[in-house]
mmCIF file of C-alpha atoms and ligand atoms in Angstrom:
data_model
loop_
_atom_site.group_PDB
_atom_site.id
_atom_site.type_symbol
_atom_site.label_atom_id
_atom_site.label_comp_id
_atom_site.label_asym_id
_atom_site.label_seq_id
_atom_site.Cartn_x
_atom_site.Cartn_y
_atom_site.Cartn_z
ATOM 1 C CA UNK A 1 100.777 120.668 29.911
ATOM 2 C CA UNK A 2 101.198 124.441 30.286
ATOM 3 C CA UNK A 3 100.178 125.662 33.750
ATOM 4 C CA UNK A 4 97.205 128.077 33.389
ATOM 5 C CA UNK A 5 97.485 131.446 35.114
ATOM 6 C CA UNK A 6 94.926 131.961 37.899
ATOM 7 C CA UNK A 7 92.924 134.755 39.519
ATOM 8 C CA UNK A 8 90.939 134.888 42.757
ATOM 9 C CA UNK A 9 87.697 136.701 43.496
ATOM 10 C CA UNK A 10 86.601 137.948 46.943
ATOM 11 C CA UNK A 11 83.662 139.932 48.254
ATOM 12 C CA UNK A 12 83.827 142.839 50.746
ATOM 13 C CA UNK A 13 83.142 141.443 54.255
ATOM 14 C CA UNK A 14 79.732 142.180 55.787
ATOM 15 C CA UNK A 15 80.584 141.124 59.339
ATOM 16 C CA UNK A 16 83.528 140.270 61.584
ATOM 17 C CA UNK A 17 83.402 136.525 60.900
ATOM 18 C CA UNK A 18 83.625 137.028 57.137
ATOM 19 C CA UNK A 19 86.272 139.717 57.611
ATOM 20 C CA UNK A 20 88.437 137.312 59.642
ATOM 21 C CA UNK A 21 88.024 134.563 57.016
ATOM 22 C CA UNK A 22 88.885 136.995 54.204
ATOM 23 C CA UNK A 23 92.140 138.224 55.734
ATOM 24 C CA UNK A 24 93.184 134.646 56.527
ATOM 25 C CA UNK A 25 92.508 133.576 52.933
ATOM 26 C CA UNK A 26 94.156 136.513 51.139
ATOM 27 C CA UNK A 27 97.813 135.894 52.137
ATOM 28 C CA UNK A 28 97.507 132.163 51.396
ATOM 29 C CA UNK A 29 96.040 132.722 47.916
ATOM 30 C CA UNK A 30 98.259 135.733 47.155
ATOM 31 C CA UNK A 31 101.181 133.438 48.017
ATOM 32 C CA UNK A 32 100.261 131.317 44.985
ATOM 33 C CA UNK A 33 101.243 134.288 42.817
ATOM 34 C CA UNK A 34 97.971 134.793 40.897
ATOM 35 C CA UNK A 35 97.886 137.012 37.801
ATOM 36 C CA UNK A 36 95.358 139.231 39.623
ATOM 37 C CA UNK A 37 92.736 139.191 42.368
ATOM 38 C CA UNK A 38 89.303 140.854 42.234
ATOM 39 C CA UNK A 39 86.792 142.339 44.678
ATOM 40 C CA UNK A 40 83.066 142.307 43.900
ATOM 41 C CA UNK A 41 80.717 145.276 43.927
ATOM 42 C CA UNK A 42 77.260 145.060 45.518
ATOM 43 C CA UNK A 43 74.369 145.583 43.116
ATOM 44 C CA UNK A 44 73.328 149.209 42.890
ATOM 45 C CA UNK A 45 76.475 150.387 44.686
ATOM 46 C CA UNK A 46 75.661 148.828 48.079
ATOM 47 C CA UNK A 47 79.353 147.996 48.717
ATOM 48 C CA UNK A 48 80.824 151.099 47.086
ATOM 49 C CA UNK A 49 82.896 152.017 50.179
ATOM 50 C CA UNK A 50 83.555 148.403 51.183
ATOM 51 C CA UNK A 51 84.893 147.483 47.745
ATOM 52 C CA UNK A 52 87.420 150.335 47.764
ATOM 53 C CA UNK A 53 88.452 149.740 51.400
ATOM 54 C CA UNK A 54 88.967 146.012 50.739
ATOM 55 C CA UNK A 55 90.995 146.691 47.597
ATOM 56 C CA UNK A 56 93.213 149.265 49.298
ATOM 57 C CA UNK A 57 94.083 146.761 52.039
ATOM 58 C CA UNK A 58 94.589 143.962 49.497
ATOM 59 C CA UNK A 59 96.986 146.082 47.411
ATOM 60 C CA UNK A 60 99.575 145.519 50.165
ATOM 61 C CA UNK A 61 100.033 141.983 48.764
ATOM 62 C CA UNK A 62 101.635 143.488 45.649
ATOM 63 C CA UNK A 63 99.285 141.439 43.418
ATOM 64 C CA UNK A 64 97.305 143.575 40.887
ATOM 65 C CA UNK A 65 93.733 144.010 42.167
ATOM 66 C CA UNK A 66 90.678 144.482 39.926
ATOM 67 C CA UNK A 67 87.440 146.095 41.061
ATOM 68 C CA UNK A 68 84.081 144.763 39.870
ATOM 69 C CA UNK A 69 81.687 147.540 38.899
ATOM 70 C CA UNK A 70 78.017 147.355 37.920
ATOM 71 C CA UNK A 71 76.439 150.224 35.983
ATOM 72 C CA UNK A 72 72.780 149.612 36.737
ATOM 73 C CA UNK A 73 71.216 152.350 38.894
ATOM 74 C CA UNK A 74 74.265 154.656 38.583
ATOM 75 C CA UNK A 75 74.443 157.638 36.272
ATOM 76 C CA UNK A 76 77.256 157.882 33.752
ATOM 77 C CA UNK A 77 78.572 160.933 35.659
ATOM 78 C CA UNK A 78 78.689 158.975 38.950
ATOM 79 C CA UNK A 79 80.502 156.085 37.309
ATOM 80 C CA UNK A 80 83.030 158.450 35.744
ATOM 81 C CA UNK A 81 83.709 160.134 39.115
ATOM 82 C CA UNK A 82 84.019 156.762 40.869
ATOM 83 C CA UNK A 83 86.398 155.291 38.308
ATOM 84 C CA UNK A 84 88.508 158.490 38.318
ATOM 85 C CA UNK A 85 88.911 157.972 42.081
ATOM 86 C CA UNK A 86 89.734 154.300 41.592
ATOM 87 C CA UNK A 87 92.299 155.067 38.884
ATOM 88 C CA UNK A 88 93.996 157.527 41.267
ATOM 89 C CA UNK A 89 94.044 154.736 43.869
ATOM 90 C CA UNK A 90 95.969 152.420 41.549
ATOM 91 C CA UNK A 91 92.965 150.369 40.423
ATOM 92 C CA UNK A 92 93.650 149.876 36.728
ATOM 93 C CA UNK A 93 91.570 146.753 36.030
ATOM 94 C CA UNK A 94 87.762 146.708 36.105
ATOM 95 C CA UNK A 95 85.411 143.726 35.883
ATOM 96 C CA UNK A 96 82.660 145.588 34.024
ATOM 97 C CA UNK A 97 79.128 144.331 34.543
ATOM 98 C CA UNK A 98 75.531 145.360 34.127
ATOM 99 C CA UNK A 99 74.407 143.987 37.506
ATOM 100 C CA UNK A 100 71.166 142.146 38.120
ATOM 101 C CA UNK A 101 67.963 143.940 37.195
ATOM 102 C CA UNK A 102 66.344 145.276 40.387
ATOM 103 C CA UNK A 103 62.801 144.021 41.089
ATOM 104 C CA UNK A 104 60.167 146.053 39.320
ATOM 105 C CA UNK A 105 62.525 147.576 36.767
ATOM 106 C CA UNK A 106 62.288 146.766 33.091
ATOM 107 C CA UNK A 107 64.809 147.122 30.351
ATOM 108 C CA UNK A 108 65.648 149.600 28.834
ATOM 109 C CA UNK A 109 66.098 151.496 32.070
ATOM 110 C CA UNK A 110 65.649 154.992 30.694
ATOM 111 C CA UNK A 111 66.149 156.700 27.399
ATOM 112 C CA UNK A 112 67.379 160.150 28.430
ATOM 113 C CA UNK A 113 71.056 159.300 28.199
ATOM 114 C CA UNK A 114 72.061 159.533 31.879
ATOM 115 C CA UNK A 115 72.389 155.765 32.238
ATOM 116 C CA UNK A 116 74.186 153.113 30.233
ATOM 117 C CA UNK A 117 71.877 150.590 28.586
ATOM 118 C CA UNK A 118 74.352 147.893 27.608
ATOM 119 C CA UNK A 119 77.589 146.601 29.087
ATOM 120 C CA UNK A 120 79.279 147.119 25.712
ATOM 121 C CA UNK A 121 78.576 150.898 25.998
ATOM 122 C CA UNK A 122 79.933 150.827 29.549
ATOM 123 C CA UNK A 123 83.129 149.033 28.443
ATOM 124 C CA UNK A 124 83.652 151.556 25.649
ATOM 125 C CA UNK A 125 83.237 154.470 28.085
ATOM 126 C CA UNK A 126 85.602 152.927 30.671
ATOM 127 C CA UNK A 127 88.265 152.499 27.990
ATOM 128 C CA UNK A 128 87.841 156.144 26.922
ATOM 129 C CA UNK A 129 88.070 157.439 30.517
ATOM 130 C CA UNK A 130 91.294 155.632 31.461
ATOM 131 C CA UNK A 131 93.505 152.916 30.005
ATOM 132 C CA UNK A 132 91.768 150.263 32.116
ATOM 133 C CA UNK A 133 92.289 146.550 31.639
ATOM 134 C CA UNK A 134 88.724 145.219 31.328
ATOM 135 C CA UNK A 135 87.238 141.833 32.147
ATOM 136 C CA UNK A 136 83.568 141.083 31.463
ATOM 137 C CA UNK A 137 81.204 138.256 32.427
ATOM 138 C CA UNK A 138 79.887 135.526 30.122
ATOM 139 C CA UNK A 139 77.445 132.666 30.479
ATOM 140 C CA UNK A 140 78.117 129.170 29.023
ATOM 141 C CA UNK A 141 74.563 128.137 29.977
ATOM 142 C CA UNK A 142 73.085 131.483 28.758
ATOM 143 C CA UNK A 143 72.309 134.539 30.858
ATOM 144 C CA UNK A 144 68.807 134.221 32.376
ATOM 145 C CA UNK A 145 67.630 137.389 30.558
ATOM 146 C CA UNK A 146 68.782 136.216 27.116
ATOM 147 C CA UNK A 147 66.283 134.668 24.728
ATOM 148 C CA UNK A 148 68.818 132.112 23.471
ATOM 149 C CA UNK A 149 72.529 131.291 23.758
ATOM 150 C CA UNK A 150 73.297 132.648 20.277
ATOM 151 C CA UNK A 151 71.897 136.111 21.092
ATOM 152 C CA UNK A 152 73.866 136.073 24.356
ATOM 153 C CA UNK A 153 77.046 135.237 22.419
ATOM 154 C CA UNK A 154 76.304 138.156 20.064
ATOM 155 C CA UNK A 155 76.002 140.418 23.162
ATOM 156 C CA UNK A 156 79.346 139.044 24.406
ATOM 157 C CA UNK A 157 80.912 139.784 21.029
ATOM 158 C CA UNK A 158 79.808 143.434 21.352
ATOM 159 C CA UNK A 159 81.498 143.654 24.763
ATOM 160 C CA UNK A 160 84.674 142.183 23.281
ATOM 161 C CA UNK A 161 84.611 144.543 20.285
ATOM 162 C CA UNK A 162 84.128 147.434 22.733
ATOM 163 C CA UNK A 163 87.479 146.564 24.295
ATOM 164 C CA UNK A 164 87.164 143.729 26.848
ATOM 165 C CA UNK A 165 90.495 142.006 27.439
ATOM 166 C CA UNK A 166 88.967 138.751 28.687
ATOM 167 C CA UNK A 167 85.585 137.247 29.525
ATOM 168 C CA UNK A 168 85.135 135.287 32.756
ATOM 169 C CA UNK A 169 82.373 132.702 32.801
ATOM 170 C CA UNK A 170 79.615 132.144 35.292
ATOM 171 C CA UNK A 171 80.452 129.032 37.313
ATOM 172 C CA UNK A 172 79.656 125.605 35.872
ATOM 173 C CA UNK A 173 80.295 122.029 36.949
ATOM 174 C CA UNK A 174 80.351 120.252 33.602
ATOM 175 C CA UNK A 175 83.511 121.124 31.680
ATOM 176 C CA UNK A 176 81.963 119.875 28.418
ATOM 177 C CA UNK A 177 79.533 122.775 28.678
ATOM 178 C CA UNK A 178 82.490 125.182 28.822
ATOM 179 C CA UNK A 179 84.270 123.562 25.862
ATOM 180 C CA UNK A 180 81.076 123.748 23.742
ATOM 181 C CA UNK A 181 80.616 127.416 24.695
ATOM 182 C CA UNK A 182 84.249 128.206 23.861
ATOM 183 C CA UNK A 183 83.815 126.583 20.423
ATOM 184 C CA UNK A 184 80.623 128.585 19.796
ATOM 185 C CA UNK A 185 82.374 131.847 20.749
ATOM 186 C CA UNK A 186 85.175 130.884 18.393
ATOM 187 C CA UNK A 187 82.710 130.170 15.568
ATOM 188 C CA UNK A 188 81.048 133.563 16.241
ATOM 189 C CA UNK A 189 84.405 135.243 15.621
ATOM 190 C CA UNK A 190 85.220 136.126 19.248
ATOM 191 C CA UNK A 191 88.988 136.224 19.706
ATOM 192 C CA UNK A 192 89.001 137.589 23.280
ATOM 193 C CA UNK A 193 90.084 134.894 25.775
ATOM 194 C CA UNK A 194 87.166 133.078 27.452
ATOM 195 C CA UNK A 195 88.256 132.146 30.984
ATOM 196 C CA UNK A 196 86.424 129.582 33.096
ATOM 197 C CA UNK A 197 85.138 130.841 36.475
ATOM 198 C CA UNK A 198 85.030 128.004 39.020
ATOM 199 C CA UNK A 199 83.166 127.814 42.312
ATOM 200 C CA UNK A 200 84.544 125.706 45.182
ATOM 201 C CA UNK A 201 81.587 124.103 46.971
ATOM 202 C CA UNK A 202 81.884 125.203 50.591
ATOM 203 C CA UNK A 203 78.187 124.646 51.352
ATOM 204 C CA UNK A 204 76.245 122.497 48.880
ATOM 205 C CA UNK A 205 72.796 123.672 50.054
ATOM 206 C CA UNK A 206 73.667 127.375 49.816
ATOM 207 C CA UNK A 207 75.338 126.804 46.471
ATOM 208 C CA UNK A 208 72.141 125.191 45.124
ATOM 209 C CA UNK A 209 70.044 128.252 46.124
ATOM 210 C CA UNK A 210 72.570 130.582 44.521
ATOM 211 C CA UNK A 211 72.759 128.488 41.346
ATOM 212 C CA UNK A 212 68.955 128.550 41.056
ATOM 213 C CA UNK A 213 68.993 132.370 41.111
ATOM 214 C CA UNK A 214 71.524 132.627 38.317
ATOM 215 C CA UNK A 215 70.164 129.563 36.452
ATOM 216 C CA UNK A 216 73.450 127.660 36.593
ATOM 217 C CA UNK A 217 72.832 123.917 36.141
ATOM 218 C CA UNK A 218 73.699 121.472 38.897
ATOM 219 C CA UNK A 219 74.110 118.055 37.263
ATOM 220 C CA UNK A 220 72.289 115.090 38.831
ATOM 221 C CA UNK A 221 75.617 113.361 39.513
ATOM 222 C CA UNK A 222 76.629 116.300 41.736
ATOM 223 C CA UNK A 223 73.410 116.011 43.789
ATOM 224 C CA UNK A 224 74.085 112.277 44.127
ATOM 225 C CA UNK A 225 77.661 112.807 45.310
ATOM 226 C CA UNK A 226 76.627 115.277 48.043
ATOM 227 C CA UNK A 227 73.580 113.250 49.154
ATOM 228 C CA UNK A 228 73.864 112.318 52.848
ATOM 229 C CA UNK A 229 76.846 114.614 53.549
ATOM 230 C CA UNK A 230 74.897 117.424 55.302
ATOM 231 C CA UNK A 231 76.129 116.238 58.716
ATOM 232 C CA UNK A 232 79.574 115.159 57.530
ATOM 233 C CA UNK A 233 81.493 118.400 56.940
ATOM 234 C CA UNK A 234 84.878 116.695 56.610
ATOM 235 C CA UNK A 235 83.602 114.318 53.915
ATOM 236 C CA UNK A 236 81.877 117.212 52.112
ATOM 237 C CA UNK A 237 85.096 119.245 52.196
ATOM 238 C CA UNK A 238 87.119 116.346 50.813
ATOM 239 C CA UNK A 239 84.580 115.747 48.053
ATOM 240 C CA UNK A 240 84.488 119.458 47.114
ATOM 241 C CA UNK A 241 88.294 119.537 46.986
ATOM 242 C CA UNK A 242 88.459 116.401 44.823
ATOM 243 C CA UNK A 243 85.816 117.773 42.440
ATOM 244 C CA UNK A 244 87.463 121.167 41.988
ATOM 245 C CA UNK A 245 90.861 119.520 41.559
ATOM 246 C CA UNK A 246 89.488 117.212 38.887
ATOM 247 C CA UNK A 247 87.801 120.119 37.104
ATOM 248 C CA UNK A 248 90.979 122.229 37.148
ATOM 249 C CA UNK A 249 93.190 119.358 35.949
ATOM 250 C CA UNK A 250 90.847 118.662 33.039
ATOM 251 C CA UNK A 251 90.720 122.345 32.013
ATOM 252 C CA UNK A 252 94.523 122.573 32.165
ATOM 253 C CA UNK A 253 94.822 119.390 30.076
ATOM 254 C CA UNK A 254 92.458 120.941 27.514
ATOM 255 C CA UNK A 255 94.625 123.981 26.912
ATOM 256 C CA UNK A 256 92.843 126.532 29.110
ATOM 257 C CA UNK A 257 95.210 129.482 29.667
ATOM 258 C CA UNK A 258 93.579 131.133 32.684
ATOM 259 C CA UNK A 259 91.253 129.999 35.480
ATOM 260 C CA UNK A 260 89.297 132.367 37.746
ATOM 261 C CA UNK A 261 88.128 131.146 41.171
ATOM 262 C CA UNK A 262 85.074 132.429 43.060
ATOM 263 C CA UNK A 263 86.861 131.858 46.363
ATOM 264 C CA UNK A 264 83.965 132.784 48.678
ATOM 265 C CA UNK A 265 86.712 134.421 50.796
ATOM 266 C CA UNK A 266 88.145 131.011 51.719
ATOM 267 C CA UNK A 267 91.458 129.512 50.672
ATOM 268 C CA UNK A 268 91.406 125.788 51.466
ATOM 269 C CA UNK A 269 89.636 124.154 48.498
ATOM 270 C CA UNK A 270 90.937 126.674 45.948
ATOM 271 C CA UNK A 271 94.573 126.486 47.056
ATOM 272 C CA UNK A 272 94.573 122.667 46.971
ATOM 273 C CA UNK A 273 93.106 122.646 43.451
ATOM 274 C CA UNK A 274 95.803 125.105 42.331
ATOM 275 C CA UNK A 275 98.512 122.982 43.920
ATOM 276 C CA UNK A 276 97.244 120.044 41.844
ATOM 277 C CA UNK A 277 98.270 121.906 38.671
ATOM 278 C CA UNK A 278 101.671 122.911 39.973
ATOM 279 C CA UNK A 279 101.171 125.994 42.149
ATOM 280 C CA UNK A 280 103.217 126.241 45.304
ATOM 281 C CA UNK A 281 102.472 128.739 48.053
ATOM 282 C CA UNK A 282 105.244 131.280 48.630
ATOM 283 C CA UNK A 283 105.725 132.296 52.253
ATOM 284 C CA UNK A 284 103.426 135.225 53.143
HETATM 285 P P1 LIG B 301 75.411 141.578 30.132
HETATM 286 O O1 LIG B 301 76.459 141.293 29.159
HETATM 287 O O2 LIG B 301 75.061 142.981 30.362
HETATM 288 O O3 LIG B 301 74.113 140.780 29.684
HETATM 289 C C1 LIG B 301 72.899 140.852 30.400
HETATM 290 C C2 LIG B 301 71.758 140.517 29.426
HETATM 291 O O4 LIG B 301 71.688 141.539 28.435
HETATM 292 C C3 LIG B 301 71.995 139.217 28.664
HETATM 293 O O5 LIG B 301 70.768 138.604 28.507
HETATM 294 C C4 LIG B 301 72.575 139.683 27.328
HETATM 295 O O6 LIG B 301 72.315 138.762 26.308
HETATM 296 C C5 LIG B 301 71.828 140.985 27.134
HETATM 297 N N1 LIG B 301 72.597 141.968 26.344
HETATM 298 C C6 LIG B 301 73.806 142.497 26.676
HETATM 299 N N2 LIG B 301 74.196 143.365 25.732
HETATM 300 C C7 LIG B 301 73.219 143.400 24.807
HETATM 301 C C8 LIG B 301 73.031 144.117 23.598
HETATM 302 N N3 LIG B 301 73.955 144.995 23.168
HETATM 303 N N4 LIG B 301 71.893 143.911 22.905
HETATM 304 C C9 LIG B 301 70.967 143.050 23.336
HETATM 305 N N5 LIG B 301 71.090 142.325 24.486
HETATM 306 C C10 LIG B 301 72.192 142.513 25.198
HETATM 307 N N6 LIG B 301 76.955 141.106 40.004
HETATM 308 C C11 LIG B 301 77.097 142.089 40.937
HETATM 309 O O7 LIG B 301 76.109 142.722 41.337
HETATM 310 N N7 LIG B 301 78.334 142.388 41.470
HETATM 311 C C12 LIG B 301 79.469 141.746 41.073
HETATM 312 O O8 LIG B 301 80.561 142.051 41.557
HETATM 313 C C13 LIG B 301 79.339 140.712 40.075
HETATM 314 N N8 LIG B 301 80.440 140.050 39.622
HETATM 315 C C14 LIG B 301 80.309 139.137 38.602
HETATM 316 C C15 LIG B 301 81.459 138.522 38.070
HETATM 317 C C16 LIG B 301 81.357 137.613 37.030
HETATM 318 C C17 LIG B 301 82.624 136.994 36.464
HETATM 319 C C18 LIG B 301 80.079 137.264 36.500
HETATM 320 C C19 LIG B 301 79.942 136.263 35.393
HETATM 321 C C20 LIG B 301 78.924 137.854 37.035
HETATM 322 C C21 LIG B 301 79.025 138.810 38.062
HETATM 323 N N9 LIG B 301 77.899 139.453 38.591
HETATM 324 C C22 LIG B 301 78.037 140.429 39.550
HETATM 325 C C23 LIG B 301 76.538 139.133 38.087
HETATM 326 C C24 LIG B 301 76.121 140.046 36.921
HETATM 327 O O9 LIG B 301 76.062 141.398 37.336
HETATM 328 C C25 LIG B 301 74.735 139.583 36.451
HETATM 329 O O10 LIG B 301 74.817 138.301 35.898
HETATM 330 C C26 LIG B 301 74.040 140.530 35.478
HETATM 331 O O11 LIG B 301 72.662 140.149 35.389
HETATM 332 C C27 LIG B 301 74.614 140.513 34.068
HETATM 333 O O12 LIG B 301 75.711 141.302 33.952
HETATM 334 P P2 LIG B 301 76.718 141.128 32.692
HETATM 335 O O13 LIG B 301 77.392 142.429 32.508
HETATM 336 O O14 LIG B 301 77.532 139.931 32.841
HETATM 337 O O15 LIG B 301 75.700 140.807 31.490
#
């Protein structure tokens, strides 16, 4: 079994508690020698300063850091200026996204040319502005706005043709769903690597609310496993670690080359799952 490369995603801290957790997690996960780490971008630019500040501090680890960037609600000129600044700051990898549609807005957003309409146009522009490495999102269970999975895969193909270097999936808990999606992308002629994005379950209740928003399926067996563990945090943590470990081992055994982790700014579950496929933490 070839050990898959890994990447870790964080979000800019909103308060001191999250900030403390983030800077405890980063050295532990950076010590696993990931291929890259990423920092999310709040919809509509709400974390514009926080994303850059977090990345600048994280660059001290020596691991390449990617910035997420959503184009919705930002003019093309603003995005160009922002990415010029990021390029100057050594950010050479962008996770290029549309962002969620704000309430009350309909697609297409405008037709006067100031705004990007599609992520594929955004990817093409980013590639023309600087020689960015580009990751994009993809959805094994279909993006909520897509009419069907096939049309969503066609949209993904456009992002890949526009220059994406990899596609990272929305989280999922049933690996079969990922393998089916990967086969469908293959059949559609997509040659860009499709990388699973995995979510460690730090809080089952919160995860369920989040999954409902992005229409990610939570299998019945997962509900059954977490039933009765609300007041047993140690048991819930052990279960979440076992589940992620099992998921990672199965993906590695099925030839997956790269795994992305939505770390939620915490290291424990993610680092143990990585150790199960051969990662060892280097001293920070
Ligand atoms: P898109 O590829 O733009 O697709 C959105 C919808 O448009 C789909 O229904 C698709 O089928 C359709 N579509 C796309 N292109 C075309 C086309 N050419 N023609 C017709 N239909 C088309 N959100 C944040 O706010 N901040 C983050 O940091 C963030 N990070 C994320 C990281 C990952 C790995 C993932 C998977 C998601 C992330 N998100 C983030 C959420 C993301 O912004 C939302 O899911 C958003 O609604 C879709 O963005 P997208 O670029 O992935 O989708």
